[in-house]
Amino acid sequence: MNPRHSIITAAVMTALLFAPTLSRDAAHCSAKKKKCIYTNTYIDRKLTEKARQWMESGAWRNGFTKASPDESVNVTDMYVCYHKAPETWGAMFAWLQNTDLTNIRAGKHRIPGTNLIASVEDSKNEELSKRKSESHRFNIDFMLVVKGTEGFRRLDHNSSTPSTAYKYDVVRYNYTPELCETIEVSENKFIVMFPDDWHIAKVKTKSNNQSFRVIVVKIPFLRQTDTTLQTTRK
């Protein structure tokens, strides 16, 4: 991810691990969440517009028609990450297109021509209190819902703090539930959680049926540098 464009970066998470625990008081954000930050923000308007046009054009699909991105997907992050490894993303979309996602057995499946593993999961949403928060420093979570609806929460950066010592790739958080962004991804939609999308998966939705099938693929997050990038809070 280009340091000139990124405002929120996953590198900041590592620094936060050594910061004192902050209060989770809702005062960190306004009642309407106007000051909450849920995902990476770019100041390069030309880049964000180019990414928007790229997404809308479907140039990334390469014949993939089974699903569309949920509106919560960070389009610019996807544009930047896709173009760092187009063959990998292309191979993943080709496998998804050519595989019977409804009837394939649950479990792990290697995607030909890559080191990617597709996890086919038949699962259920649970109460938020039963689910763990997470973000990944070195991987991107790509999740395509095949049947049902999967619930998510995306955490606010201003009021959330790491809750455990850093372990490779995964960070857990203290967070304020009322300040989370609620996302519900229905079938034939996919969501992508980049390192700056601190999130909780498999959270109970408004649906009467909490069962769903999802395809999860972890895509390596390729960095130009691992030095800490500048961050500003809105």
GROMACS .gro file of C-alpha atoms in nm:
model
  234
    1MET     CA    1   0.000   0.000   0.000
    2ASN     CA    2   0.153   0.334  -0.100
    3PRO     CA    3   0.264   0.543   0.203
    4ARG     CA    4   0.172   0.862   0.018
    5HIS     CA    5  -0.192   0.762   0.000
    6SER     CA    6  -0.264   0.570   0.317
    7ILE     CA    7  -0.406   0.747   0.620
    8ILE     CA    8  -0.486   0.447   0.839
    9THR     CA    9  -0.241   0.160   0.817
   10ALA     CA   10  -0.210  -0.182   0.966
   11ALA     CA   11   0.137  -0.092   1.091
   12VAL     CA   12  -0.028   0.135   1.344
   13MET     CA   13  -0.177  -0.170   1.512
   14THR     CA   14   0.165  -0.293   1.616
   15ALA     CA   15   0.244   0.039   1.783
   16LEU     CA   16  -0.088   0.035   1.964
   17LEU     CA   17  -0.001  -0.297   2.123
   18PHE     CA   18   0.241  -0.117   2.349
   19ALA     CA   19   0.011   0.172   2.431
   20PRO     CA   20  -0.184   0.188   2.758
   21THR     CA   21  -0.539   0.058   2.746
   22LEU     CA   22  -0.785   0.338   2.678
   23SER     CA   23  -1.138   0.376   2.804
   24ARG     CA   24  -1.402   0.234   2.575
   25ASP     CA   25  -1.633   0.523   2.653
   26ALA     CA   26  -1.858   0.621   2.369
   27ALA     CA   27  -1.725   0.976   2.402
   28HIS     CA   28  -1.452   0.874   2.156
   29CYS     CA   29  -1.714   0.912   1.885
   30SER     CA   30  -2.025   1.122   1.839
   31ALA     CA   31  -2.367   0.967   1.883
   32LYS     CA   32  -2.405   0.948   1.506
   33LYS     CA   33  -2.060   0.793   1.464
   34LYS     CA   34  -1.943   1.089   1.258
   35LYS     CA   35  -1.592   1.057   1.401
   36CYS     CA   36  -1.566   0.680   1.383
   37ILE     CA   37  -1.314   0.526   1.146
   38TYR     CA   38  -1.385   0.177   1.019
   39THR     CA   39  -1.148   0.129   0.727
   40ASN     CA   40  -0.848   0.272   0.545
   41THR     CA   41  -0.892   0.616   0.392
   42TYR     CA   42  -0.705   0.756   0.094
   43ILE     CA   43  -0.633   1.123   0.028
   44ASP     CA   44  -0.537   1.068  -0.336
   45ARG     CA   45  -0.864   1.152  -0.512
   46LYS     CA   46  -0.736   1.044  -0.852
   47LEU     CA   47  -0.652   0.702  -0.713
   48THR     CA   48  -0.988   0.659  -0.543
   49GLU     CA   49  -1.174   0.765  -0.857
   50LYS     CA   50  -0.966   0.531  -1.071
   51ALA     CA   51  -1.042   0.248  -0.827
   52ARG     CA   52  -1.414   0.326  -0.833
   53GLN     CA   53  -1.425   0.318  -1.212
   54TRP     CA   54  -1.223  -0.005  -1.216
   55MET     CA   55  -1.462  -0.173  -0.975
   56GLU     CA   56  -1.774  -0.057  -1.158
   57SER     CA   57  -1.633  -0.163  -1.495
   58GLY     CA   58  -1.593  -0.521  -1.374
   59ALA     CA   59  -1.238  -0.534  -1.511
   60TRP     CA   60  -1.139  -0.736  -1.205
   61ARG     CA   61  -1.389  -1.012  -1.281
   62ASN     CA   62  -1.214  -1.189  -1.570
   63GLY     CA   63  -1.527  -1.395  -1.631
   64PHE     CA   64  -1.634  -1.422  -1.266
   65THR     CA   65  -2.011  -1.375  -1.243
   66LYS     CA   66  -2.121  -1.567  -0.934
   67ALA     CA   67  -2.104  -1.282  -0.685
   68SER     CA   68  -2.061  -0.907  -0.646
   69PRO     CA   69  -1.882  -0.706  -0.378
   70ASP     CA   70  -2.076  -0.596  -0.073
   71GLU     CA   71  -2.104  -0.217  -0.054
   72SER     CA   72  -1.878  -0.219   0.254
   73VAL     CA   73  -1.572  -0.336   0.057
   74ASN     CA   74  -1.291  -0.081   0.054
   75VAL     CA   75  -1.270  -0.035  -0.322
   76THR     CA   76  -0.936   0.148  -0.323
   77ASP     CA   77  -0.772  -0.112  -0.101
   78MET     CA   78  -0.896  -0.383  -0.334
   79TYR     CA   79  -0.769  -0.195  -0.640
   80VAL     CA   80  -0.423  -0.147  -0.489
   81CYS     CA   81  -0.393  -0.504  -0.357
   82TYR     CA   82  -0.534  -0.664  -0.673
   83HIS     CA   83  -0.279  -0.489  -0.892
   84LYS     CA   84   0.008  -0.607  -0.676
   85ALA     CA   85  -0.086  -0.971  -0.746
   86PRO     CA   86  -0.334  -0.987  -1.038
   87GLU     CA   87  -0.247  -1.349  -1.120
   88THR     CA   88  -0.331  -1.460  -0.767
   89TRP     CA   89  -0.662  -1.275  -0.757
   90GLY     CA   90  -0.743  -1.394  -1.108
   91ALA     CA   91  -0.677  -1.756  -1.018
   92MET     CA   92  -0.900  -1.726  -0.711
   93PHE     CA   93  -1.189  -1.579  -0.909
   94ALA     CA   94  -1.145  -1.845  -1.179
   95TRP     CA   95  -1.162  -2.123  -0.918
   96LEU     CA   96  -1.472  -1.971  -0.761
   97GLN     CA   97  -1.638  -1.942  -1.101
   98ASN     CA   98  -1.557  -2.298  -1.209
   99THR     CA   99  -1.641  -2.469  -0.879
  100ASP     CA  100  -1.983  -2.586  -0.762
  101LEU     CA  101  -1.978  -2.379  -0.445
  102THR     CA  102  -2.312  -2.512  -0.323
  103ASN     CA  103  -2.224  -2.881  -0.336
  104ILE     CA  104  -1.848  -2.890  -0.282
  105ARG     CA  105  -1.765  -3.065   0.044
  106ALA     CA  106  -1.690  -2.851   0.347
  107GLY     CA  107  -1.323  -2.826   0.432
  108LYS     CA  108  -1.005  -2.688   0.280
  109HIS     CA  109  -0.934  -2.691  -0.094
  110ARG     CA  110  -0.618  -2.574  -0.267
  111ILE     CA  111  -0.668  -2.327  -0.551
  112PRO     CA  112  -0.466  -2.453  -0.852
  113GLY     CA  113  -0.170  -2.245  -0.960
  114THR     CA  114  -0.146  -2.063  -0.627
  115ASN     CA  115  -0.062  -2.116  -0.262
  116LEU     CA  116  -0.414  -2.012  -0.168
  117ILE     CA  117  -0.645  -2.235   0.034
  118ALA     CA  118  -1.022  -2.198   0.008
  119SER     CA  119  -1.202  -2.293   0.328
  120VAL     CA  120  -1.560  -2.404   0.265
  121GLU     CA  121  -1.753  -2.349   0.588
  122ASP     CA  122  -2.108  -2.443   0.685
  123SER     CA  123  -2.161  -2.233   0.992
  124LYS     CA  124  -2.399  -2.028   1.207
  125ASN     CA  125  -2.406  -1.670   1.330
  126GLU     CA  126  -2.386  -1.622   1.706
  127GLU     CA  127  -2.443  -1.350   1.962
  128LEU     CA  128  -2.178  -1.079   1.943
  129SER     CA  129  -2.055  -1.162   2.293
  130LYS     CA  130  -1.955  -1.510   2.176
  131ARG     CA  131  -1.750  -1.393   1.879
  132LYS     CA  132  -1.385  -1.281   1.872
  133SER     CA  133  -1.256  -0.963   1.716
  134GLU     CA  134  -0.959  -0.976   1.482
  135SER     CA  135  -0.746  -0.817   1.219
  136HIS     CA  136  -0.463  -0.964   1.015
  137ARG     CA  137  -0.135  -0.787   0.954
  138PHE     CA  138  -0.014  -1.017   0.677
  139ASN     CA  139  -0.331  -1.149   0.518
  140ILE     CA  140  -0.652  -1.031   0.354
  141ASP     CA  141  -0.976  -1.210   0.441
  142PHE     CA  142  -1.188  -1.271   0.130
  143MET     CA  143  -1.531  -1.416   0.217
  144LEU     CA  144  -1.801  -1.513  -0.033
  145VAL     CA  145  -2.142  -1.607   0.106
  146VAL     CA  146  -2.293  -1.893  -0.094
  147LYS     CA  147  -2.613  -1.951   0.108
  148GLY     CA  148  -2.781  -1.752   0.382
  149THR     CA  149  -2.651  -1.430   0.538
  150GLU     CA  150  -2.336  -1.377   0.744
  151GLY     CA  151  -2.321  -1.099   0.999
  152PHE     CA  152  -2.015  -0.884   1.067
  153ARG     CA  153  -1.908  -0.595   1.284
  154ARG     CA  154  -1.633  -0.358   1.180
  155LEU     CA  155  -1.458  -0.189   1.472
  156ASP     CA  156  -1.400   0.182   1.519
  157HIS     CA  157  -1.029   0.270   1.518
  158ASN     CA  158  -1.070   0.565   1.752
  159SER     CA  159  -1.223   0.374   2.041
  160SER     CA  160  -1.079   0.023   1.999
  161THR     CA  161  -0.747  -0.094   2.142
  162PRO     CA  162  -0.553  -0.422   2.119
  163SER     CA  163  -0.652  -0.660   2.398
  164THR     CA  164  -0.375  -0.919   2.374
  165ALA     CA  165  -0.005  -0.935   2.301
  166TYR     CA  166   0.071  -0.947   1.931
  167LYS     CA  167   0.097  -1.293   1.778
  168TYR     CA  168   0.189  -1.354   1.417
  169ASP     CA  169  -0.077  -1.212   1.189
  170VAL     CA  170  -0.366  -1.185   1.438
  171VAL     CA  171  -0.461  -0.894   1.664
  172ARG     CA  172  -0.755  -0.901   1.910
  173TYR     CA  173  -0.931  -0.590   2.041
  174ASN     CA  174  -1.119  -0.422   2.320
  175TYR     CA  175  -1.404  -0.236   2.156
  176THR     CA  176  -1.734  -0.058   2.217
  177PRO     CA  177  -2.019  -0.261   2.062
  178GLU     CA  178  -2.240   0.046   2.014
  179LEU     CA  179  -1.973   0.207   1.798
  180CYS     CA  180  -1.928  -0.087   1.563
  181GLU     CA  181  -2.041  -0.077   1.203
  182THR     CA  182  -2.299  -0.349   1.133
  183ILE     CA  183  -2.261  -0.536   0.804
  184GLU     CA  184  -2.479  -0.821   0.678
  185VAL     CA  185  -2.358  -1.002   0.368
  186SER     CA  186  -2.624  -1.198   0.181
  187GLU     CA  187  -2.574  -1.487  -0.058
  188ASN     CA  188  -2.398  -1.419  -0.386
  189LYS     CA  189  -2.210  -1.130  -0.226
  190PHE     CA  190  -1.852  -1.115  -0.102
  191ILE     CA  191  -1.677  -0.901   0.155
  192VAL     CA  192  -1.304  -0.832   0.180
  193MET     CA  193  -1.141  -0.745   0.511
  194PHE     CA  194  -0.803  -0.578   0.463
  195PRO     CA  195  -0.554  -0.528   0.750
  196ASP     CA  196  -0.718  -0.197   0.844
  197ASP     CA  197  -1.062  -0.359   0.865
  198TRP     CA  198  -1.070  -0.465   1.231
  199HIS     CA  199  -1.366  -0.698   1.235
  200ILE     CA  200  -1.582  -0.968   1.392
  201ALA     CA  201  -1.733  -1.240   1.173
  202LYS     CA  202  -2.032  -1.473   1.217
  203VAL     CA  203  -2.240  -1.231   1.422
  204LYS     CA  204  -2.613  -1.286   1.463
  205THR     CA  205  -2.824  -1.106   1.202
  206LYS     CA  206  -3.187  -0.995   1.181
  207SER     CA  207  -3.267  -1.302   0.970
  208ASN     CA  208  -3.480  -1.586   1.106
  209ASN     CA  209  -3.220  -1.831   0.978
  210GLN     CA  210  -2.867  -1.794   1.116
  211SER     CA  211  -2.715  -2.079   0.912
  212PHE     CA  212  -2.498  -1.998   0.612
  213ARG     CA  213  -2.228  -2.134   0.382
  214VAL     CA  214  -1.923  -1.917   0.316
  215ILE     CA  215  -1.602  -1.956   0.118
  216VAL     CA  216  -1.304  -1.801   0.300
  217VAL     CA  217  -0.974  -1.735   0.124
  218LYS     CA  218  -0.674  -1.573   0.291
  219ILE     CA  219  -0.476  -1.371   0.038
  220PRO     CA  220  -0.124  -1.254   0.132
  221PHE     CA  221  -0.112  -0.880   0.194
  222LEU     CA  222   0.187  -0.748  -0.002
  223ARG     CA  223   0.359  -0.441   0.145
  224GLN     CA  224   0.599  -0.198  -0.013
  225THR     CA  225   0.749  -0.137   0.329
  226ASP     CA  226   0.695  -0.243   0.686
  227THR     CA  227   0.790   0.092   0.836
  228THR     CA  228   0.523   0.275   1.031
  229LEU     CA  229   0.321   0.507   0.811
  230GLN     CA  230   0.168   0.839   0.907
  231THR     CA  231  -0.181   0.825   1.054
  232THR     CA  232  -0.431   1.100   1.119
  233ARG     CA  233  -0.762   1.083   1.298
  234LYS     CA  234  -1.064   1.264   1.160
   0.00000   0.00000   0.00000
